[in-house]
Every structure is written in C-alpha cells, then in structure tokens.
Amino acid sequence: MRAAQGTGFVAGNEYRGRGQAFRALDPATGDTTGPEFTTCEPDEVAEAAKLAWTAFETNRERPERWQAPLLREIASRLGDAREAVLATARAETGISSARLEGELARTRNQLLGFADVVEREAFGEPVHDEADPEATPPRPDLRRVLIPIGPVAVFGASNFPLAFSVAGGDTAAALAAGCPVLVKAHPSHPGTSELVGACVAEAVAACGLHPGTFALLQGAGNETGSALVTAPEVRAVGFTGSFGGGRALTALAAERPRPIPVFAEMGSLNPMFVTAAVARERLDSVVQGFVTSMTFGAGQLCTKPGVVLTTEGREFATRAAALLDEVEPGILLNQATKDAFEAGTRISGVEVLTKPCTETGEGLRAAPVLVLATLADLRREPALLEEHFGPFAVVVDLDSEDDFAEAASLLPGSLTATVHSEPEDHERLGPLVFELVELAGRIVHNGYPTGVSVSGAQTHGGPFPASSDSAHTSVGWTAIRRFQRPVTFQDVPETLLPPVLRTALLFKEEQ
Amino acid sequence: MRAAQGTGFVAGNEYRGRGQAFRALDPATGDTTGPEFTTCEPDEVAEAAKLAWTAFETNRERPERWQAPLLREIASRLGDAREAVLATARAETGISSARLEGELARTRNQLLGFADVVEREAFGEPVHDEADPEATPPRPDLRRVLIPIGPVAVFGASNFPLAFSVAGGDTAAALAAGCPVLVKAHPSHPGTSELVGACVAEAVAACGLHPGTFALLQGAGNETGSALVTAPEVRAVGFTGSFGGGRALTALAAERPRPIPVFAEMGSLNPMFVTAAVARERLDSVVQGFVTSMTFGAGQLCTKPGVVLTTEGREFATRAAALLDEVEPGILLNQATKDAFEAGTRISGVEVLTKPCTETGEGLRAAPVLVLATLADLRREPALLEEHFGPFAVVVDLDSEDDFAEAASLLPGSLTATVHSEPEDHERLGPLVFELVELAGRIVHNGYPTGVSVSGAQTHGGPFPASSDSAHTSVGWTAIRRFQRPVTFQDVPETLLPPVLRTALLFKEEQ
C-alpha cells in the first residue's frame, strides 16, 4: 500500500513542484508529520491546465457517459487505500478515526451516487422541441442538452480532508459533468491529498482516459491557487473555505479577460431558533443536541450551529455551558485556525458562560466557548454575526418571541437555519420561516444542522456570504449543474455530431 | 386607448421622476416624438426597490402559482393596447410595422407560455428524498424546491422595444419565478415603455397583487440604472445590450456589500461556416439567406450573422455585395448606434465590396457594408472580431477548409454558430462542431441565426463575451432559472410552512 512520498500528480505521473518546500503538522502533537512536499510554481500550473484542456477535447470524443465507470473506479481504489488514507489523514488533521471512517464512506458513496446520476436518462436535462413549419414564425427542430463547461479548478478544504478535498464533492460533481479536474491540495493535509490523488490518477489510467483528466497540485502559499484560477483553460472554480479566501478567488476570476464562475462555499453562522414551548417540553434534550452539534469536529464544520436565539437564553446557555465544560478541548486543524479562533472569540461586552480553560494540553487544541448576548448586543457587535471556526457559539437571550423576526433580519446569509418548535407554535412561526428562507439554503426543523445528506433534494449553499452563488448547491446530485452549460442544436443532423453530443438526439421528452 | 403621457409607474400609479427631462427621437425623420419624460433620481429608485421588497414578502403569502393569471392578464392587456403600442414603437424605433407586429405576437406568446410553465407539475423542480432511519448516517426527510430569488431589475433593450423590454423575456421570466420586477426603460423608446408598463401595472392591480410587484422607471442617463443595480432589495439583474453596458453593471453588482448576479446578454459575432460543397450546390440560395438575415432589423439583432468563413470567400462576398447594394439603407435605432456604426466599421486593410453610399436619406440610416478579409486579417485586426451593431459583416476567404478550426479558435464567444454543409462534409466536420460548441450556445445547421424560437429547448446565451453567464439562457422556458434559488426543507412539518412553500410538500417525484 502506498505511503505519502511528497508528490502531487500531473499527466498521470507523480509530480514535484519546483517551488517552496513545506511539511504537514500533526495538530495533535504540534510536530511535523510525513515527507517534504514542494510547491507548484505558476508555470507548472499553466502546463497542467493546458493538459487538462487537451484531456477535455479528447474525452468528449468518447462514447457518452464515460464518467460513470471512472467515478466507480475511484471509489473502488479509495476502498483499497482505506488504511493508509485514514492513518495519514488522522496524523495530518487530528480528526478522530471514527469521523474519518464516516468521511471516507461518505466520499465513496458520493462518487457512486454521482455515477448513477450520470447514467440516468434525465442526465444533461435533454429537451426536444420538434419542428413546427406551420407555426408563426415556423419553428425549427431544437434539441437542448447540458454539456461540460471545461476544466474545473477545485480547492481542497482543511476541515474535510476527504469529502471536500481531492476526491470530494466538487471533484466528483465536476468529473460527473465530464470536466477534467485540477485540484489544489490543502497544505494542511498534503499526504492525504497525495494518497487520494494516487487513487484518482490510477483510476483515470485504468479507464483509459487522457492523463490530463486529473491533476493534483501541491502548494504552501497562495500562488499555486492564483495561477490555477487565472489559467485561460480553466472554466470554473469550486472552493470551500474562508470568506477571505472565497472573495479573493472570486475577484481574481472576475478580472480575467474571460471571467469564470467561482462556486465558493465560505462558511456560515447557522442560526437556531428555540421556542419557549420547546424549552418547557424538552430543554435538556435540545441543549444536549446543540452541544453535540456545536462541538462535532471541534466546531470546525461549516454547518456548526453558531448562534441560538430563544427567550430562554440564560437557562439554555447555563445548561449548555455546564455540558461544554465537560467536553475535552478539541484539536484544531492548523495554527492559522487556532490563531483566528483565539483572536476572534474574544468579544467585548458579552458574558462568557463556559469556564476559562488555560491548559488545553499539547498540540493545537481549544476548549469550547459559549457566550450569552442580547438583541442589543447583536445590533452593536459585528463579531457576534461572524462565523468563528472552532468550538464557539453565542446564545442570544430575547425578551419576546416577537423579536425572532428582527433577530433574523440582523443575521447574514447562512447555509442552514434551524427551528425547534412545538405544534402549538406553528401557526405563529409562519413569518419567521419566510425570514429564514431568505437567510438560508436549508431549513431544519427539530434537528441540528451538522450532518449533510448527499442526495437529490439537498441544498448546501445559501445567500451571500454563505455562498458566492445561492442558485447552486455544493452537496447532492444537482451540484453537477455548476459545471454544465446548455447548448441547443438547431436542425443539426445526427451524422454531423460527434458521439458524446449525440446524447442530444437520443431523448424522447418533449416540452 | 391610452397615449403616452410622459410617465413611468411606481406603486401602481403613473410616476414622473424629479430628474433630467428628455424626449424620444423618431429615427426615421430625426425629429423628436411623443411627450416629455423625466429621469428617476436615485432616491426615487430606492423607494421603488423598497416597495418591490414589500411586494415580494406579500406575494409569497398568496396561494401558489399566482404568477400564471398575472402573466395571462398582461398578455391580454397588451392585445387590447395593440394599436397604440405599435404606432408608438414605430415612431420611436423606426422598426417596420411588420416586424413590430411579429414582436408583439412573440411578446404575448412568451407571457402565455411562461404562464403554462408555472402551472406544470415540474415547476420549481421539486425533489423529495424520504427519510431513511436505517441508513448510515440516518437520512432525514428532505424536500427541495426552487423559490424566487427576490426583486429583479430588468433593463429594456433598444433593439427589441417589446420582446426584450418592459414586458419582454426577462420580465416574463422573473414574474414567472415569482419575483417583483423593476424595469429601467430604454430612453430610446420611453413612450412604448409607458404603454406596455401601463398594461403590466393594470394587470397587477386586476390580479389583486401588491402594487410593488412592478415598477417602470424612466431615465435618460446611467444614474437610474446604477441606483437600481445597487439597491439592497434587488437580488438579480437582467440586461440585454452592449458589452460596455453589461460589464459596467456586472462590476457594480459585484462591488455591492451583498453581490448579486447580472445576467447580461452583450451581443455576438455569430459566425457562419460555409463549405465548398455548399457553394457548389446552392451558393445563391445561401447568399440570399445570409443577406436577408444580416440586414433584418437593419442588422441590429444580437443574432445577426457577422462573419462568414468559407474557401469560396470572394465569390460569396461578391454575390452578397451585389444583393446588398440593392437593399435600402436601414433605420438605426438612435444617434449613439449610428455614431458607433460609422466609427466601428471603418476597418483598415480590408476590401469593402459594397458600394459606398453617401446619401442615406433623412433620419438615422445606414447602408449595408460587407468587407472581405483573410485569415491573416482576422489574426491581425481586433475590429474584425467585434460585433458591429448594424448592417455590417465580414466574409473571410480561407485557403482551405483545414483552416475552419483555426478560424474558430480566433473567434470570441457567441450566441450562435452556424454551419452550412452537405452530407459529404459531415464526417470531416466533427472537430469543427466541437470547436463551435465551445464557442456558442446554439448551433444552427443549414439555416440562419436570426429568429430565436421561444421554447423549452432554446438557448439564447453563450460563452463570454456573448453572455456574462453561459450557464443560462435569456430566451425560452429555462430562462426562469436565472431568478430562482433552491431551498431544502429538512423534516419541516407542513403546518409550519406558509402556503406558497407547501409546494415543496406536494410533489410525488423521488430521487
């Protein structure tokens, strides 16, 4: 079984960049781990992008739906590499083995699910309008199908080394669309990226696809990613990460001679509204569920519930703090996350209910922090309305449930919004649900926002600043749409179309 | 029957802005026509946008699919206002009565077609994944539906005073999505805009909808539109016009604290490839078709074939020039179009085959101009690769059909690409078709690009710079998607959802 050797992949081969060397850190100990990696310089990225374009041109001449076997082959190879991948990811991220096992299963199922989607009759959303020479004006024969947009740049996420990284959701969706993928590995887990990258590169070869179909580019700083986003051959960008990172990439993409879309998922506050009736009926259970959700993955999930709004704020926060004080300090992913957490969660003028924790043990750890605030604080202090990546949350103690709507109106766009309510509350909460629909891409009832099912009905995306484009999801089958564009064929005879485009001529649906 | 009185519409009432006065010009005579209009100042636009948000909040509490009767009511009132609308549009644009009649029919059919789409079971693309408690991890009940994005700003186009203006494609698609619409009237046809706006405002009232559902803002300069694009309540922009205009709006929208998408359709070169076999078989017929298409609407259509590529270039151009010399000078829409046409079509180093025309008659007229160029010219001269709005086209004389691919690679993104070929050509042309699919949103075979059917299979949009976002179309039923975003409801009970959102709970499809 392969162990990490300090490489990326270009043209199907192991590849070391000529730039700056770097190593991963084990956040559980603070020591370096794994081999030395090197950064891909801009000209090396440019070469990989050119190759991706060649692959795009080559693959589109294959028989249609070639993507499905590739996705299945990657899933199979990930299964074979399971042990090394999990051990390396554990060392590079400090994420628990149990969570990594779940994440690997999710990653493989995601690839298999996308493969099935590619083989559905409705793939590419074909529409056929037959010619109508009697119409005024006469209508030609029109066939519309979604085609792949071209090479896609994917940025690995620090907090999901598998499910949102090299063979994660963005890569799976882009490959499913038929797009070559150029991954910029996250520098916090280069070894995990290499092992997963090897599975993808080998799967590409095993399926007989052009080796430019996939590249894995290692890099310590921003220059590798910048070169990727500005490469003329790249047609779209998938990104999961910080607000600052997402905005920088969006600006870079907009300044290109030919602008391209950036699908950036930039983190989220994920408000949770709890009614007084719920507090009466089952406060302990909701507090327990909230604490579990808030501290899952040391609070480093983009769906972490970051703010609770309830008239029973003090009681909720007191009980939650008591539970949080018993939670072991969680391992943060890297030094930058730890620094940002420590700086960002010192917020003036709010009451900290969790016990101060000075001894977090070795490595990059942080104990949970819960603060109690008022609606007035929310109006006053912007830091309360920002995501703080890590085990931090705010409970807002409201005077009345009439304040739900105003509180919602203060909140920024989120991936999710959660309501805990009892049947007696429902009629009254209609207006709040409307506010929340304007605020978030997923509305959760009597549950918790962490845990994002990969399926056709999922939306993982929300109004700005949660996503750069709220018309799309980055999880679930419709995530493929980000990497497709429609083309209509007017009176084009089948013989004139190369194989993959004949899809447009095969369907029976009419409109 | 209403005659134009110099107003727009805000809050359901006739409305005159406090800003600069202006009048329309009859381009056929060069004289002013119709009453005086006044410009809406930024604070007046801001008020209209606030009202649109209130309408958005009010309308979403209505029973679902309320949009369909509204769209049908607008179509009906447009029919009643037919005579005044056509006469006013004729005076303000110089477009022929026959073309305006066709455009009105198209506009009405478009509204009726969108109404039907709203009533389809598949509207909103509902997907339901039932809960699966046995899955690892357990899956909640998930229901996904597309909801309206919020108030939409629509910019009227100079060249389609009906079909791409006040009640045109963008407005119909946005209303169909359930979004209030704020139209910035094109200052070249304010009277036409007023008459059509009256139909929409009256239809909104007749359907009992909130009066903020529609506003028509008149304005001579850029400030009205800028205020519209930067209004916090506006959630998306639909624009058809120049590259400069589209880019300015896109930049403005990206700089907002909360960026919004701009769906800009910015014009197009629309290449037409003609094989030698076609020239042998039916050159006269293709030349005639080309000349008709190129001069339709005085060449002021975004789908005008602007460049022909063929090994029979000189013969094609000579025969076309002979026909074009017989075509009467067409009326240009306004002074800015005439100035741009005269300046832009003086291109050095190419042969002009049409006769110089010094006497074009009164008003804003231009005679057709056809130039002959080589592949080397195309490489050298950027002006040959730009759209020149008006009756201008380039014929590129190629040495060999092996040059088709290189010629295609030089061309910018277009709305359409056309191929004229004979069966004997087909096998050889596969690679060209691939190039064209990367270049355009619609591929036309043995036809002409002007004339865009409004239907489900249509794509009117293409790679940059033809459109700002090639993932969408601005014509046809799927144009609605520009103004929708997905929301997923996780375990949300029906009683908690206000009526319009219960759509998400009604469908039977599974995924």
Short mmCIF file of N, CA and C in Angstrom, two decimals, chain B residues 375-457:
data_model
loop_
_atom_site.label_atom_id
_atom_site.label_comp_id
_atom_site.label_asym_id
_atom_site.label_seq_id
_atom_site.Cartn_x
_atom_site.Cartn_y
_atom_site.Cartn_z
N LEU B 375 -7.67 35.09 -43.33
CA LEU B 375 -7.37 34.57 -42.00
C LEU B 375 -6.28 35.41 -41.34
N ALA B 376 -5.32 35.88 -42.15
CA ALA B 376 -4.26 36.74 -41.62
C ALA B 376 -4.85 38.04 -41.08
N ASP B 377 -5.84 38.59 -41.79
CA ASP B 377 -6.51 39.81 -41.30
C ASP B 377 -7.17 39.54 -39.95
N LEU B 378 -7.80 38.39 -39.86
CA LEU B 378 -8.51 38.03 -38.63
C LEU B 378 -7.53 37.96 -37.45
N ARG B 379 -6.32 37.46 -37.72
CA ARG B 379 -5.31 37.38 -36.67
C ARG B 379 -4.81 38.76 -36.30
N ARG B 380 -4.79 39.69 -37.25
CA ARG B 380 -4.17 40.99 -37.10
C ARG B 380 -5.11 42.04 -36.50
N GLU B 381 -6.35 42.02 -36.87
CA GLU B 381 -7.23 43.18 -36.67
C GLU B 381 -8.36 42.86 -35.69
N PRO B 382 -8.26 43.30 -34.45
CA PRO B 382 -9.30 43.00 -33.44
C PRO B 382 -10.68 43.50 -33.85
N ALA B 383 -10.76 44.58 -34.63
CA ALA B 383 -12.07 45.12 -35.00
C ALA B 383 -12.88 44.13 -35.83
N LEU B 384 -12.19 43.18 -36.48
CA LEU B 384 -12.91 42.16 -37.26
C LEU B 384 -13.57 41.12 -36.35
N LEU B 385 -13.14 41.09 -35.09
CA LEU B 385 -13.66 40.10 -34.15
C LEU B 385 -14.65 40.71 -33.16
N GLU B 386 -15.06 41.95 -33.44
CA GLU B 386 -16.05 42.61 -32.56
C GLU B 386 -17.39 42.68 -33.28
N GLU B 387 -18.45 42.69 -32.48
CA GLU B 387 -19.76 42.92 -33.07
C GLU B 387 -19.87 44.39 -33.47
N HIS B 388 -20.34 44.62 -34.70
CA HIS B 388 -20.68 45.99 -35.10
C HIS B 388 -22.18 46.01 -35.33
N PHE B 389 -22.87 46.63 -34.40
CA PHE B 389 -24.34 46.66 -34.37
C PHE B 389 -24.83 47.47 -35.56
N GLY B 390 -25.56 46.82 -36.46
CA GLY B 390 -25.99 47.46 -37.70
C GLY B 390 -25.65 46.55 -38.86
N PRO B 391 -25.95 47.01 -40.11
CA PRO B 391 -25.82 46.13 -41.29
C PRO B 391 -24.38 45.99 -41.77
N PHE B 392 -23.56 45.32 -40.98
CA PHE B 392 -22.15 45.11 -41.32
C PHE B 392 -21.80 43.65 -41.14
N ALA B 393 -20.99 43.13 -42.08
CA ALA B 393 -20.49 41.76 -41.90
C ALA B 393 -19.15 41.62 -42.62
N VAL B 394 -18.42 40.60 -42.20
CA VAL B 394 -17.12 40.28 -42.78
C VAL B 394 -17.22 38.91 -43.44
N VAL B 395 -16.69 38.80 -44.66
CA VAL B 395 -16.53 37.47 -45.25
C VAL B 395 -15.04 37.16 -45.21
N VAL B 396 -14.70 36.02 -44.62
CA VAL B 396 -13.29 35.62 -44.53
C VAL B 396 -13.04 34.55 -45.59
N ASP B 397 -12.11 34.88 -46.48
CA ASP B 397 -11.77 33.97 -47.58
C ASP B 397 -10.65 33.05 -47.10
N LEU B 398 -10.97 31.79 -46.90
CA LEU B 398 -9.98 30.84 -46.37
C LEU B 398 -9.29 30.11 -47.52
N ASP B 399 -8.04 29.73 -47.29
CA ASP B 399 -7.30 28.97 -48.30
C ASP B 399 -7.80 27.53 -48.38
N SER B 400 -8.18 27.00 -47.23
CA SER B 400 -8.53 25.59 -47.18
C SER B 400 -9.52 25.37 -46.03
N GLU B 401 -10.32 24.31 -46.15
CA GLU B 401 -11.26 24.03 -45.05
C GLU B 401 -10.53 23.51 -43.82
N ASP B 402 -9.27 23.17 -43.98
CA ASP B 402 -8.47 22.84 -42.80
C ASP B 402 -8.32 24.07 -41.90
N ASP B 403 -8.56 25.25 -42.44
CA ASP B 403 -8.45 26.49 -41.65
C ASP B 403 -9.70 26.76 -40.81
N PHE B 404 -10.78 25.99 -41.02
CA PHE B 404 -12.00 26.23 -40.23
C PHE B 404 -11.69 26.24 -38.74
N ALA B 405 -10.93 25.24 -38.29
CA ALA B 405 -10.68 25.10 -36.85
C ALA B 405 -9.89 26.28 -36.32
N GLU B 406 -8.85 26.70 -37.08
CA GLU B 406 -8.08 27.84 -36.57
C GLU B 406 -8.93 29.10 -36.55
N ALA B 407 -9.70 29.29 -37.59
CA ALA B 407 -10.59 30.47 -37.63
C ALA B 407 -11.51 30.45 -36.42
N ALA B 408 -12.09 29.29 -36.13
CA ALA B 408 -13.00 29.19 -34.98
C ALA B 408 -12.26 29.53 -33.69
N SER B 409 -11.01 29.11 -33.60
CA SER B 409 -10.27 29.33 -32.35
C SER B 409 -9.97 30.81 -32.13
N LEU B 410 -10.00 31.59 -33.21
CA LEU B 410 -9.75 33.04 -33.06
C LEU B 410 -10.99 33.79 -32.61
N LEU B 411 -12.15 33.20 -32.82
CA LEU B 411 -13.41 33.93 -32.60
C LEU B 411 -13.77 34.00 -31.12
N PRO B 412 -14.40 35.12 -30.72
CA PRO B 412 -14.87 35.24 -29.33
C PRO B 412 -16.17 34.45 -29.14
N GLY B 413 -16.56 34.24 -27.88
CA GLY B 413 -17.82 33.56 -27.57
C GLY B 413 -18.99 34.26 -28.24
N SER B 414 -19.94 33.46 -28.76
CA SER B 414 -21.08 33.98 -29.50
C SER B 414 -22.37 33.35 -28.99
N LEU B 415 -23.47 33.99 -29.31
CA LEU B 415 -24.76 33.39 -29.03
C LEU B 415 -25.00 32.18 -29.92
N THR B 416 -24.59 32.30 -31.18
CA THR B 416 -24.86 31.23 -32.15
C THR B 416 -23.63 30.96 -33.00
N ALA B 417 -23.59 29.79 -33.58
CA ALA B 417 -22.62 29.46 -34.63
C ALA B 417 -23.37 28.63 -35.65
N THR B 418 -23.15 28.94 -36.93
CA THR B 418 -23.93 28.30 -37.99
C THR B 418 -22.99 27.54 -38.93
N VAL B 419 -23.44 26.38 -39.36
CA VAL B 419 -22.70 25.60 -40.35
C VAL B 419 -23.62 25.31 -41.52
N HIS B 420 -23.15 25.63 -42.71
CA HIS B 420 -23.83 25.16 -43.92
C HIS B 420 -22.97 24.06 -44.51
N SER B 421 -23.52 22.86 -44.57
CA SER B 421 -22.72 21.75 -45.10
C SER B 421 -23.61 20.78 -45.86
N GLU B 422 -22.97 19.94 -46.66
CA GLU B 422 -23.64 18.89 -47.40
C GLU B 422 -23.31 17.55 -46.72
N PRO B 423 -24.13 16.53 -46.93
CA PRO B 423 -23.85 15.24 -46.28
C PRO B 423 -22.41 14.76 -46.45
N GLU B 424 -21.82 15.00 -47.63
CA GLU B 424 -20.44 14.53 -47.86
C GLU B 424 -19.44 15.21 -46.92
N ASP B 425 -19.83 16.36 -46.35
CA ASP B 425 -18.92 17.09 -45.46
C ASP B 425 -18.93 16.56 -44.03
N HIS B 426 -20.01 15.86 -43.65
CA HIS B 426 -20.29 15.67 -42.23
C HIS B 426 -19.17 15.01 -41.45
N GLU B 427 -18.65 13.93 -41.97
CA GLU B 427 -17.65 13.20 -41.19
C GLU B 427 -16.46 14.09 -40.87
N ARG B 428 -16.07 14.86 -41.85
CA ARG B 428 -14.91 15.74 -41.72
C ARG B 428 -15.15 16.88 -40.74
N LEU B 429 -16.41 17.26 -40.54
CA LEU B 429 -16.69 18.48 -39.77
C LEU B 429 -16.86 18.24 -38.28
N GLY B 430 -16.75 16.99 -37.84
CA GLY B 430 -16.88 16.70 -36.41
C GLY B 430 -16.06 17.62 -35.51
N PRO B 431 -14.75 17.74 -35.79
CA PRO B 431 -13.92 18.59 -34.94
C PRO B 431 -14.39 20.05 -34.94
N LEU B 432 -14.88 20.53 -36.08
CA LEU B 432 -15.36 21.90 -36.13
C LEU B 432 -16.56 22.08 -35.21
N VAL B 433 -17.46 21.09 -35.25
CA VAL B 433 -18.65 21.19 -34.38
C VAL B 433 -18.23 21.30 -32.92
N PHE B 434 -17.20 20.51 -32.53
CA PHE B 434 -16.70 20.64 -31.15
C PHE B 434 -16.21 22.05 -30.87
N GLU B 435 -15.44 22.61 -31.78
CA GLU B 435 -14.97 23.98 -31.59
C GLU B 435 -16.15 24.93 -31.42
N LEU B 436 -17.18 24.71 -32.22
CA LEU B 436 -18.32 25.63 -32.21
C LEU B 436 -19.12 25.50 -30.91
N VAL B 437 -19.20 24.29 -30.39
CA VAL B 437 -19.92 24.10 -29.13
C VAL B 437 -19.22 24.87 -28.01
N GLU B 438 -17.89 24.97 -28.08
CA GLU B 438 -17.16 25.76 -27.07
C GLU B 438 -17.35 27.25 -27.28
N LEU B 439 -17.84 27.59 -28.46
CA LEU B 439 -17.89 28.99 -28.87
C LEU B 439 -19.28 29.59 -28.72
N ALA B 440 -20.30 28.77 -28.70
CA ALA B 440 -21.66 29.30 -28.84
C ALA B 440 -22.67 28.49 -28.06
N GLY B 441 -23.81 29.12 -27.78
CA GLY B 441 -24.88 28.45 -27.06
C GLY B 441 -25.89 27.77 -27.96
N ARG B 442 -25.87 28.13 -29.24
CA ARG B 442 -26.80 27.49 -30.19
C ARG B 442 -26.06 27.21 -31.48
N ILE B 443 -26.17 25.98 -31.96
CA ILE B 443 -25.53 25.58 -33.22
C ILE B 443 -26.64 25.41 -34.25
N VAL B 444 -26.51 26.16 -35.33
CA VAL B 444 -27.54 26.15 -36.38
C VAL B 444 -26.98 25.42 -37.60
N HIS B 445 -27.75 24.53 -38.16
CA HIS B 445 -27.29 23.84 -39.37
C HIS B 445 -28.16 24.18 -40.56
N ASN B 446 -27.49 24.57 -41.65
CA ASN B 446 -28.18 24.91 -42.90
C ASN B 446 -29.35 25.86 -42.68
N GLY B 447 -29.11 26.84 -41.80
CA GLY B 447 -30.13 27.85 -41.54
C GLY B 447 -29.43 29.16 -41.24
N TYR B 448 -30.16 30.06 -40.60
CA TYR B 448 -29.63 31.39 -40.31
C TYR B 448 -29.93 31.71 -38.86
N PRO B 449 -29.03 32.42 -38.19
CA PRO B 449 -29.16 32.54 -36.73
C PRO B 449 -30.26 33.49 -36.26
N THR B 450 -30.65 34.46 -37.07
CA THR B 450 -31.72 35.36 -36.64
C THR B 450 -33.02 34.58 -36.55
N GLY B 451 -33.90 35.02 -35.62
CA GLY B 451 -35.13 34.26 -35.37
C GLY B 451 -34.84 33.28 -34.26
N VAL B 452 -35.27 33.61 -33.05
CA VAL B 452 -34.97 32.79 -31.87
C VAL B 452 -36.29 32.27 -31.32
N SER B 453 -36.57 30.99 -31.53
CA SER B 453 -37.83 30.42 -31.04
C SER B 453 -37.88 30.48 -29.52
N VAL B 454 -39.06 30.80 -29.01
CA VAL B 454 -39.26 30.80 -27.56
C VAL B 454 -39.83 29.45 -27.18
N SER B 455 -38.99 28.59 -26.59
CA SER B 455 -39.48 27.25 -26.25
C SER B 455 -38.59 26.64 -25.19
N GLY B 456 -38.88 25.40 -24.84
CA GLY B 456 -38.14 24.76 -23.76
C GLY B 456 -36.72 24.38 -24.14
N ALA B 457 -36.49 24.12 -25.43
CA ALA B 457 -35.18 23.64 -25.86
C ALA B 457 -34.27 24.78 -26.31
#
